Tab-separated table of C-alpha atoms in Angstrom:
chain	number	residue	atom	x	y	z
H	1	MET	CA	36.699	-25.420	41.476
H	2	PRO	CA	37.646	-22.493	43.768
H	3	VAL	CA	41.284	-21.492	43.746
H	4	ARG	CA	43.086	-22.813	46.820
H	5	LYS	CA	45.511	-19.989	47.373
H	6	PRO	CA	47.826	-21.662	49.912
H	7	LEU	CA	48.124	-24.700	47.633
H	8	VAL	CA	48.953	-22.548	44.608
H	9	LEU	CA	51.612	-20.775	46.658
H	10	ALA	CA	53.027	-24.106	47.849
H	11	ILE	CA	53.258	-25.485	44.282
H	12	CYS	CA	55.063	-22.366	43.066
H	13	CYS	CA	57.419	-22.455	46.036
H	14	MET	CA	58.155	-26.167	45.597
H	15	SER	CA	59.127	-25.655	41.975
H	16	LEU	CA	61.203	-22.600	42.749
H	17	PHE	CA	62.938	-24.413	45.575
H	18	ILE	CA	64.581	-26.909	43.224
H	19	VAL	CA	65.588	-24.119	40.824
H	20	GLY	CA	67.149	-22.054	43.605
H	21	LEU	CA	68.698	-25.164	45.130
H	22	ASP	CA	70.279	-26.071	41.811
H	23	ALA	CA	71.783	-22.608	41.468
H	24	THR	CA	73.926	-23.203	44.555
H	25	ILE	CA	73.994	-26.944	45.183
H	26	VAL	CA	76.592	-27.385	42.451
H	27	ASN	CA	79.120	-25.347	44.433
H	28	LEU	CA	79.825	-28.146	46.918
H	29	ALA	CA	80.301	-30.561	44.022
H	30	LEU	CA	82.877	-28.400	42.211
H	31	PRO	CA	85.995	-30.107	43.664
H	32	SER	CA	84.538	-33.542	42.830
H	33	ILE	CA	83.637	-32.415	39.313
H	34	ARG	CA	87.127	-30.986	38.927
H	35	ALA	CA	88.721	-34.255	40.006
H	36	GLU	CA	86.563	-36.545	37.826
H	37	LEU	CA	86.268	-34.418	34.684
H	38	GLY	CA	89.599	-32.584	34.886
H	39	ALA	CA	88.067	-29.120	34.972
H	40	SER	CA	90.096	-25.931	35.365
H	41	VAL	CA	89.033	-23.060	37.634
H	42	THR	CA	87.628	-21.326	34.547
H	43	GLY	CA	85.693	-24.487	33.690
H	44	LEU	CA	84.245	-24.532	37.194
H	45	GLN	CA	83.216	-20.885	36.850
H	46	TRP	CA	81.401	-21.680	33.616
H	47	THR	CA	79.720	-24.716	35.213
H	48	VAL	CA	78.052	-22.323	37.639
H	49	ASP	CA	77.687	-19.269	35.408
H	50	ALA	CA	76.338	-21.052	32.316
H	51	TYR	CA	73.228	-21.722	34.375
H	52	THR	CA	72.752	-18.273	35.870
H	53	LEU	CA	73.725	-16.456	32.664
H	54	VAL	CA	71.149	-18.233	30.486
H	55	ILE	CA	68.455	-17.731	33.107
H	56	ALA	CA	69.278	-14.036	33.345
H	57	ALA	CA	69.209	-13.652	29.554
H	58	LEU	CA	65.823	-15.363	29.090
H	59	LEU	CA	63.833	-14.382	32.186
H	60	VAL	CA	62.183	-11.317	30.671
H	61	LEU	CA	61.303	-13.188	27.475
H	62	SER	CA	59.808	-16.023	29.525
H	63	GLY	CA	57.774	-13.587	31.617
H	64	SER	CA	56.273	-11.848	28.582
H	65	THR	CA	55.696	-15.197	26.844
H	66	ALA	CA	53.754	-16.417	29.860
H	67	ASP	CA	51.650	-13.253	29.849
H	68	ARG	CA	50.832	-13.982	26.205
H	69	LEU	CA	50.491	-17.786	25.945
H	70	GLY	CA	49.383	-18.629	29.473
H	71	ARG	CA	51.237	-18.712	32.753
H	72	ARG	CA	50.321	-22.247	33.776
H	73	ARG	CA	51.287	-23.659	30.377
H	74	THR	CA	54.634	-21.861	30.365
H	75	PHE	CA	55.283	-22.971	33.937
H	76	GLN	CA	54.726	-26.621	33.001
H	77	VAL	CA	56.969	-26.430	29.923
H	78	GLY	CA	59.676	-24.947	32.111
H	79	LEU	CA	59.396	-27.798	34.600
H	80	VAL	CA	59.728	-30.389	31.830
H	81	LEU	CA	62.808	-28.722	30.295
H	82	PHE	CA	64.400	-28.294	33.710
H	83	SER	CA	63.928	-31.992	34.472
H	84	ILE	CA	65.365	-33.050	31.087
H	85	GLY	CA	68.359	-30.781	31.594
H	86	SER	CA	68.939	-32.307	35.024
H	87	LEU	CA	69.031	-35.805	33.522
H	88	LEU	CA	71.550	-34.661	30.906
H	89	CYS	CA	73.749	-33.149	33.626
H	90	SER	CA	73.773	-36.420	35.532
H	91	ILE	CA	75.228	-38.348	32.569
H	92	ALA	CA	77.692	-35.713	31.288
H	93	SER	CA	81.126	-37.216	30.572
H	94	THR	CA	83.053	-33.986	29.954
H	95	VAL	CA	83.027	-30.461	31.330
H	96	GLY	CA	81.792	-29.138	27.984
H	97	LEU	CA	78.796	-31.493	27.979
H	98	LEU	CA	78.041	-30.609	31.594
H	99	ILE	CA	78.059	-26.891	30.776
H	100	ALA	CA	75.765	-27.496	27.776
H	101	ALA	CA	73.349	-29.523	29.915
H	102	ARG	CA	73.355	-26.765	32.529
H	103	MET	CA	72.231	-24.384	29.799
H	104	VAL	CA	69.297	-26.671	28.958
H	105	GLN	CA	68.394	-26.666	32.637
H	106	ALA	CA	68.541	-22.886	32.651
H	107	VAL	CA	66.168	-22.534	29.688
H	108	GLY	CA	63.575	-24.399	31.732
H	109	GLY	CA	64.480	-22.531	34.905
H	110	SER	CA	63.933	-19.196	33.169
H	111	MET	CA	60.279	-20.163	32.695
H	112	LEU	CA	59.749	-20.813	36.389
H	113	ASN	CA	60.896	-17.811	38.445
H	114	PRO	CA	59.009	-14.946	36.745
H	115	VAL	CA	56.001	-17.078	35.887
H	116	ALA	CA	55.606	-18.316	39.451
H	117	MET	CA	55.770	-14.733	40.696
H	118	SER	CA	53.161	-13.732	38.132
H	119	ILE	CA	50.885	-16.601	39.203
H	120	ILE	CA	51.256	-15.541	42.845
H	121	THR	CA	50.596	-11.889	42.020
H	122	ASN	CA	47.429	-12.727	40.125
H	123	THR	CA	46.214	-15.207	42.760
H	124	PHE	CA	46.774	-12.967	45.798
H	125	THR	CA	45.076	-9.721	44.797
H	126	GLU	CA	44.708	-7.979	48.172
H	127	LYS	CA	47.745	-5.768	48.913
H	128	ARG	CA	48.686	-7.055	52.376
H	129	GLU	CA	47.905	-10.656	51.418
H	130	ARG	CA	50.095	-10.311	48.339
H	131	ALA	CA	52.965	-8.794	50.328
H	132	ARG	CA	52.956	-11.749	52.717
H	133	ALA	CA	52.746	-14.272	49.870
H	134	ILE	CA	55.665	-12.555	48.158
H	135	GLY	CA	57.498	-12.664	51.469
H	136	VAL	CA	57.030	-16.441	51.624
H	137	TRP	CA	58.145	-16.748	48.001
H	138	GLY	CA	61.239	-14.634	48.593
H	139	GLY	CA	62.029	-16.623	51.705
H	140	VAL	CA	61.821	-19.930	49.828
H	141	VAL	CA	64.122	-18.651	47.092
H	142	GLY	CA	66.659	-17.476	49.646
H	143	LEU	CA	66.387	-20.632	51.717
H	144	SER	CA	66.841	-22.891	48.694
H	145	MET	CA	69.971	-21.085	47.584
H	146	ALA	CA	71.407	-21.092	51.094
H	147	ALA	CA	70.540	-24.762	51.706
H	148	GLY	CA	72.201	-25.829	48.450
H	149	PRO	CA	75.679	-26.346	49.966
H	150	LEU	CA	74.307	-28.427	52.837
H	151	VAL	CA	72.196	-30.704	50.638
H	152	GLY	CA	74.898	-30.824	47.991
H	153	GLY	CA	77.555	-31.780	50.510
H	154	ALA	CA	75.502	-34.672	51.839
H	155	LEU	CA	74.688	-36.022	48.366
H	156	VAL	CA	78.216	-35.648	47.000
H	157	GLU	CA	79.709	-37.387	50.027
H	158	THR	CA	77.251	-40.300	50.152
H	159	ILE	CA	76.233	-40.944	46.530
H	160	GLY	CA	78.378	-38.793	44.256
H	161	TRP	CA	78.143	-35.446	42.492
H	162	ARG	CA	75.792	-36.735	39.783
H	163	SER	CA	73.103	-37.357	42.405
H	164	ILE	CA	72.589	-33.614	42.912
H	165	PHE	CA	70.875	-33.561	39.515
H	166	TRP	CA	68.781	-36.694	40.059
H	167	LEU	CA	66.992	-34.920	42.895
H	168	ASN	CA	65.261	-32.543	40.477
H	169	VAL	CA	63.515	-35.112	38.309
H	170	PRO	CA	60.843	-36.561	40.662
H	171	VAL	CA	60.147	-33.117	42.127
H	172	GLY	CA	59.732	-31.698	38.622
H	173	VAL	CA	57.336	-34.464	37.572
H	174	LEU	CA	55.248	-34.026	40.728
H	175	ALA	CA	55.113	-30.272	40.212
H	176	VAL	CA	53.884	-30.693	36.623
H	177	VAL	CA	50.987	-32.873	37.810
H	178	LEU	CA	50.036	-30.599	40.725
H	179	THR	CA	50.170	-27.531	38.484
H	180	ALA	CA	47.769	-29.157	36.016
H	181	LEU	CA	45.355	-30.013	38.839
H	182	PHE	CA	45.349	-26.911	41.010
H	183	VAL	CA	46.928	-23.859	39.336
H	184	PRO	CA	44.450	-21.770	37.307
H	185	GLU	CA	45.444	-20.556	33.844
H	186	SER	CA	45.858	-16.814	33.397
H	187	ARG	CA	47.044	-14.396	30.722
H	188	ALA	CA	47.636	-10.674	30.417
H	189	ASP	CA	44.705	-8.673	29.054
H	190	ARG	CA	47.043	-7.117	26.482
H	191	PRO	CA	50.172	-9.240	26.133
H	192	ARG	CA	53.343	-7.782	24.682
H	193	ARG	CA	54.671	-8.583	21.243
H	194	LEU	CA	57.947	-10.409	20.759
H	195	ASP	CA	61.059	-8.237	20.670
H	196	PRO	CA	63.811	-10.345	19.014
H	197	VAL	CA	66.191	-7.410	18.616
H	198	GLY	CA	65.899	-6.466	22.281
H	199	GLN	CA	66.370	-10.105	23.306
H	200	LEU	CA	69.529	-10.421	21.198
H	201	LEU	CA	70.951	-7.228	22.685
H	202	VAL	CA	70.313	-8.469	26.243
H	203	ILE	CA	72.107	-11.738	25.473
H	204	LEU	CA	75.084	-9.876	23.990
H	205	ILE	CA	75.328	-7.555	27.010
H	206	LEU	CA	75.329	-10.367	29.553
H	207	ALA	CA	77.436	-12.843	27.571
H	208	GLY	CA	80.018	-10.228	26.591
H	209	THR	CA	80.415	-8.981	30.147
H	210	VAL	CA	80.636	-12.354	31.872
H	211	PHE	CA	82.861	-13.897	29.184
H	212	GLY	CA	85.284	-10.997	29.422
H	213	ILE	CA	85.484	-11.200	33.219
H	214	ILE	CA	85.907	-14.981	33.424
H	215	GLU	CA	88.321	-15.398	30.523
H	216	GLY	CA	90.222	-12.131	31.028
H	217	HIS	CA	92.318	-13.503	33.870
H	218	GLY	CA	93.717	-16.329	31.719
H	219	LYS	CA	93.824	-14.746	28.261
H	220	GLY	CA	94.995	-11.309	29.362
H	221	TRP	CA	92.889	-8.214	29.964
H	222	THR	CA	94.415	-6.453	26.967
H	223	SER	CA	94.006	-9.325	24.515
H	224	PRO	CA	91.875	-8.534	21.425
H	225	LEU	CA	89.346	-11.208	22.379
H	226	ILE	CA	88.687	-9.747	25.835
H	227	ILE	CA	88.660	-6.120	24.663
H	228	GLY	CA	86.296	-7.129	21.869
H	229	SER	CA	84.047	-8.959	24.331
H	230	PHE	CA	83.668	-5.902	26.551
H	231	ALA	CA	83.212	-3.671	23.488
H	232	VAL	CA	80.336	-5.849	22.274
H	233	ALA	CA	78.703	-5.592	25.700
H	234	VAL	CA	79.022	-1.793	25.849
H	235	LEU	CA	77.818	-1.216	22.276
H	236	SER	CA	74.888	-3.582	22.841
H	237	LEU	CA	73.907	-1.684	25.992
H	238	LEU	CA	73.976	1.641	24.144
H	239	ALA	CA	71.909	0.138	21.330
H	240	LEU	CA	69.401	-1.278	23.822
H	241	LEU	CA	68.958	2.084	25.546
H	242	ARG	CA	68.319	3.723	22.193
H	243	TYR	CA	66.160	1.000	20.641
H	244	GLU	CA	63.829	-0.091	23.440
H	245	PRO	CA	62.095	3.268	24.173
H	246	ARG	CA	61.039	3.445	20.518
H	247	ARG	CA	59.124	0.190	20.629
H	248	GLU	CA	55.465	0.022	21.540
H	249	ASP	CA	56.074	-3.263	23.372
H	250	PRO	CA	59.727	-3.334	24.437
H	251	LEU	CA	61.329	-6.409	25.958
H	252	LEU	CA	62.600	-4.191	28.772
H	253	ASP	CA	60.191	-1.436	29.687
H	254	LEU	CA	62.716	1.183	30.725
H	255	ARG	CA	59.926	3.274	32.261
H	256	PHE	CA	60.001	0.911	35.222
H	257	PHE	CA	63.429	2.279	36.077
H	258	ARG	CA	62.011	5.782	36.518
H	259	SER	CA	60.746	4.459	39.830
H	260	VAL	CA	63.457	5.072	42.422
H	261	PRO	CA	62.337	2.120	44.605
H	262	PHE	CA	62.237	-0.221	41.597
H	263	SER	CA	65.683	0.832	40.370
H	264	GLY	CA	67.049	0.645	43.908
H	265	ALA	CA	65.620	-2.842	44.390
H	266	THR	CA	67.252	-3.938	41.141
H	267	VAL	CA	70.704	-2.704	42.163
H	268	ILE	CA	70.311	-4.112	45.677
H	269	ALA	CA	69.447	-7.514	44.212
H	270	VAL	CA	72.552	-7.439	42.014
H	271	CYS	CA	74.760	-6.592	45.008
H	272	ALA	CA	73.182	-9.153	47.344
H	273	PHE	CA	73.263	-12.030	44.877
H	274	ALA	CA	76.766	-11.154	43.702
H	275	SER	CA	77.745	-11.591	47.342
H	276	LEU	CA	75.972	-14.951	47.520
H	277	GLY	CA	77.316	-16.311	44.230
H	278	GLY	CA	80.875	-15.250	44.967
H	279	PHE	CA	80.741	-16.387	48.580
H	280	LEU	CA	79.511	-19.882	47.744
H	281	PHE	CA	82.105	-20.315	44.987
H	282	LEU	CA	85.064	-19.123	47.070
H	283	ASN	CA	83.891	-20.860	50.233
H	284	SER	CA	83.576	-24.264	48.553
H	285	ILE	CA	87.134	-24.084	47.240
H	286	TYR	CA	88.458	-22.808	50.576
H	287	LEU	CA	86.813	-25.455	52.739
H	288	GLN	CA	87.603	-28.456	50.530
H	289	GLU	CA	90.876	-27.590	48.828
H	290	THR	CA	92.537	-25.240	51.335
H	291	ARG	CA	91.254	-26.809	54.566
H	292	GLY	CA	90.902	-30.372	53.258
H	293	PHE	CA	87.358	-30.933	54.561
H	294	SER	CA	85.086	-33.464	52.879
H	295	ALA	CA	82.044	-32.277	50.917
H	296	LEU	CA	79.764	-33.345	53.771
H	297	HIS	CA	81.888	-31.596	56.402
H	298	ALA	CA	81.992	-28.454	54.255
H	299	GLY	CA	78.224	-28.565	53.877
H	300	LEU	CA	77.721	-28.976	57.622
H	301	LEU	CA	79.928	-25.981	58.301
H	302	THR	CA	77.610	-23.832	56.194
H	303	LEU	CA	74.586	-24.988	58.223
H	304	PRO	CA	74.580	-21.763	60.314
H	305	MET	CA	74.122	-19.790	57.113
H	306	ALA	CA	71.213	-21.946	55.943
H	307	ALA	CA	69.649	-21.924	59.415
H	308	MET	CA	69.826	-18.142	59.780
H	309	THR	CA	68.385	-17.697	56.291
H	310	ALA	CA	65.519	-20.053	57.150
H	311	VAL	CA	64.772	-18.157	60.365
H	312	PHE	CA	65.082	-14.598	59.102
H	313	ALA	CA	63.520	-14.910	55.625
H	314	PRO	CA	59.922	-15.268	56.901
H	315	ILE	CA	60.587	-12.640	59.584
H	316	SER	CA	61.669	-10.287	56.824
H	317	GLY	CA	58.470	-10.984	54.895
H	318	ARG	CA	56.329	-10.138	57.909
H	319	ILE	CA	58.264	-6.943	58.571
H	320	VAL	CA	57.834	-5.862	54.954
H	321	GLY	CA	54.104	-6.611	55.022
H	322	THR	CA	53.623	-4.581	58.201
H	323	TRP	CA	56.228	-1.775	58.226
H	324	GLY	CA	57.889	-1.707	54.821
H	325	ALA	CA	61.278	-2.542	53.353
H	326	ARG	CA	63.698	-0.146	55.074
H	327	VAL	CA	64.498	-2.063	58.277
H	328	PRO	CA	65.096	-5.459	56.585
H	329	LEU	CA	67.368	-3.888	53.962
H	330	VAL	CA	69.494	-2.114	56.560
H	331	ILE	CA	69.827	-5.315	58.614
H	332	ALA	CA	70.686	-7.207	55.417
H	333	GLY	CA	73.436	-4.746	54.575
H	334	ILE	CA	74.930	-4.939	58.053
H	335	GLY	CA	74.888	-8.756	58.039
H	336	LEU	CA	76.564	-9.071	54.644
H	337	ALA	CA	79.160	-6.411	55.468
H	338	VAL	CA	80.083	-7.994	58.804
H	339	ALA	CA	80.407	-11.417	57.188
H	340	GLY	CA	82.595	-10.053	54.415
H	341	VAL	CA	84.957	-8.327	56.837
H	342	LEU	CA	85.284	-11.444	59.015
H	343	LEU	CA	86.020	-13.610	55.986
H	344	THR	CA	88.876	-11.380	54.845
H	345	THR	CA	90.913	-12.848	57.712
H	346	LEU	CA	90.716	-16.444	56.449
H	347	THR	CA	93.866	-18.578	56.605
H	348	PRO	CA	94.428	-22.350	56.421
H	349	THR	CA	94.133	-22.395	60.228
H	350	THR	CA	91.259	-19.984	60.860
H	351	PRO	CA	89.286	-21.119	63.969
H	352	ILE	CA	85.994	-22.840	63.239
H	353	ALA	CA	84.235	-20.459	65.650
H	354	LEU	CA	85.128	-17.493	63.448
H	355	LEU	CA	83.900	-19.322	60.349
H	356	VAL	CA	80.586	-20.170	62.006
H	357	THR	CA	80.133	-16.560	63.155
H	358	ALA	CA	80.798	-15.237	59.657
H	359	TYR	CA	78.438	-17.771	58.068
H	360	ALA	CA	75.687	-16.921	60.554
H	361	ALA	CA	76.073	-13.189	59.854
H	362	PHE	CA	75.897	-13.846	56.121
H	363	GLY	CA	72.768	-15.972	56.586
H	364	ILE	CA	71.039	-13.227	58.578
H	365	GLY	CA	71.896	-10.631	55.946
H	366	PHE	CA	70.872	-12.756	53.003
H	367	GLY	CA	67.734	-13.977	54.741
H	368	MET	CA	66.542	-10.413	55.262
H	369	VAL	CA	67.146	-9.174	51.718
H	370	ASN	CA	64.832	-11.218	49.471
H	371	ALA	CA	61.404	-10.190	50.655
H	372	PRO	CA	61.984	-6.396	50.585
H	373	ILE	CA	63.592	-6.312	47.147
H	374	THR	CA	60.869	-8.535	45.675
H	375	ASN	CA	58.006	-6.591	47.187
H	376	THR	CA	59.530	-3.217	46.300
H	377	ALA	CA	60.149	-4.242	42.716
H	378	VAL	CA	56.674	-5.663	42.061
H	379	SER	CA	54.390	-3.463	44.170
H	380	GLY	CA	52.798	-0.654	42.218
H	381	MET	CA	53.433	-2.243	38.830
H	382	PRO	CA	50.450	-3.087	36.579
H	383	VAL	CA	49.008	-6.505	37.391
H	384	ALA	CA	48.580	-7.214	33.666
H	385	GLN	CA	52.357	-6.931	33.228
H	386	ALA	CA	53.228	-8.823	36.392
H	387	GLY	CA	55.250	-11.373	34.451
H	388	VAL	CA	57.508	-8.740	32.914
H	389	ALA	CA	57.958	-6.750	36.127
H	390	ALA	CA	58.735	-9.884	38.110
H	391	ALA	CA	61.081	-11.072	35.390
H	392	ILE	CA	63.145	-7.888	35.573
H	393	ALA	CA	63.400	-8.285	39.343
H	394	SER	CA	64.410	-11.932	38.981
H	395	THR	CA	66.895	-11.082	36.229
H	396	SER	CA	68.738	-8.734	38.559
H	397	ARG	CA	69.237	-11.638	40.972
H	398	GLN	CA	70.684	-13.905	38.317
H	399	VAL	CA	72.869	-11.174	36.867
H	400	GLY	CA	74.232	-10.551	40.348
H	401	ALA	CA	74.947	-14.250	40.927
H	402	ALA	CA	76.694	-14.578	37.560
H	403	LEU	CA	78.811	-11.478	38.149
H	404	GLY	CA	79.663	-12.638	41.660
H	405	VAL	CA	81.099	-15.937	40.421
H	406	ALA	CA	82.861	-14.241	37.500
H	407	VAL	CA	84.424	-11.396	39.489
H	408	LEU	CA	85.121	-13.041	42.836
H	409	GLY	CA	86.267	-16.278	41.176
H	410	ALA	CA	89.263	-14.355	39.874
H	411	PHE	CA	90.301	-13.726	43.510
H	412	ALA	CA	90.314	-17.355	44.661
H	413	GLY	CA	93.005	-17.709	47.301
H	414	SER	CA	93.081	-14.039	48.330
H	415	ALA	CA	91.120	-11.769	50.659
H	416	ALA	CA	90.107	-9.356	47.882
H	417	GLY	CA	86.965	-11.305	47.010
H	418	PHE	CA	85.669	-11.099	50.574
H	419	TRP	CA	86.370	-7.355	50.702
H	420	ILE	CA	84.089	-7.080	47.660
H	421	ILE	CA	81.393	-8.956	49.602
H	422	ALA	CA	81.756	-6.465	52.457
H	423	ALA	CA	81.461	-3.569	49.998
H	424	CYS	CA	78.299	-5.108	48.533
H	425	GLY	CA	76.830	-5.312	52.031
H	426	VAL	CA	77.496	-1.625	52.620
H	427	ALA	CA	75.855	-0.860	49.263
H	428	VAL	CA	72.757	-2.892	50.178
H	429	GLY	CA	72.261	-0.986	53.431
H	430	ALA	CA	72.932	2.440	51.910
H	431	LEU	CA	70.653	1.845	48.920
H	432	GLY	CA	67.992	0.465	51.242
H	433	LEU	CA	67.976	3.726	53.176
H	434	ALA	CA	68.024	5.873	50.053
H	435	THR	CA	65.323	4.122	48.057
H	436	THR	CA	62.840	3.777	50.924
H	437	SER	CA	63.046	7.402	52.040
H	438	GLN	CA	59.937	9.562	51.848
H	439	ARG	CA	61.596	11.695	49.165
H	440	ALA	CA	62.286	8.666	46.957
H	441	LEU	CA	58.783	7.354	47.417
H	442	LYS	CA	57.169	10.673	46.626
H	443	SER	CA	59.117	10.951	43.386
H	444	VAL	CA	57.049	8.212	41.771
H	445	LEU	CA	53.599	9.138	43.060
């Protein structure tokens, strides 16, 4: 049977939509979860970050595993685990059980993002065709994460917060069946060996950093536990930088980072998704607890953000496929920076018009950023290692989202968090200019 490329792309995008949706849909349910389960602000941060942290820690492993065992098979296993985790979330009776179930979800989710990108890369082999397919993929990821608050608000208001997890199950089952029928199996010609030491070091780096940031506010930044947490992260990073180059098949191929565009795309992704993760967390608390809006009303207020992301994500993909990544990245930086500055003025009586303007600016900026960072990160990398290259790019997104919730969550109720969003926007635009310059591009030829 000939490969139906648009159908393969649609299946990958459908599966990724629920994963991206789940990364943000929980934000609108946080006040309801807090009320029913008695969660603290720290507990709410972990409810969001347990998901993104586990995904970030396992993405590279999942990408290399798919290259070795088969991308379609790994994709299907991920869908099954994600669906099971969603069911467990829907019946959780305590915050601890909910966080544990979110981690099960994330194990499955880690098998979807990089593997789907690898499937797309190996299905669309012509350069321009691939760039446009990646643009669609990036747009779907961005749209799903931006639409999460709107969908979440409607479900929480009408059915209850547990319903946001029910949504994933039928979509996951359908995706498993369609994948079996229409997605061709593929493997790397020379798959990488397992790297358990490298994987452990990555987990320690991410867990130590995020734990220290989230718990530091309550336990004290100078407490032995927090200092020890950051020390573990730093020592693990130093060990990783020393250990990985000596391996024939490292978990993280640090040679990728010799590419200025690839490194720039990684940092840009961290900044952009830190803005998104922090914005959604702070905005949910502001709209529902400070302003007193219902979950549905709060979701409707974020509609301009979702709408602008939906409009500008595919436009960004077309611009990247035709003219390159510079223009979308600069526009993305401007949009995020403007939104951040506007949001620093929030008060309990801020006019709705200002909120809508800020949300629209954020949606434009975030809608423009996905396609260029994805295409820049993957283009030029060996097709045989597409899973690993895509996994590193996807990891940077999840790391950014986790750091955004951890860092900006500590500034709930103040303008400092939104100033950080503005700074991230400036960084996105500046790095976009720097890493797409002729000098940067020539350095890797």
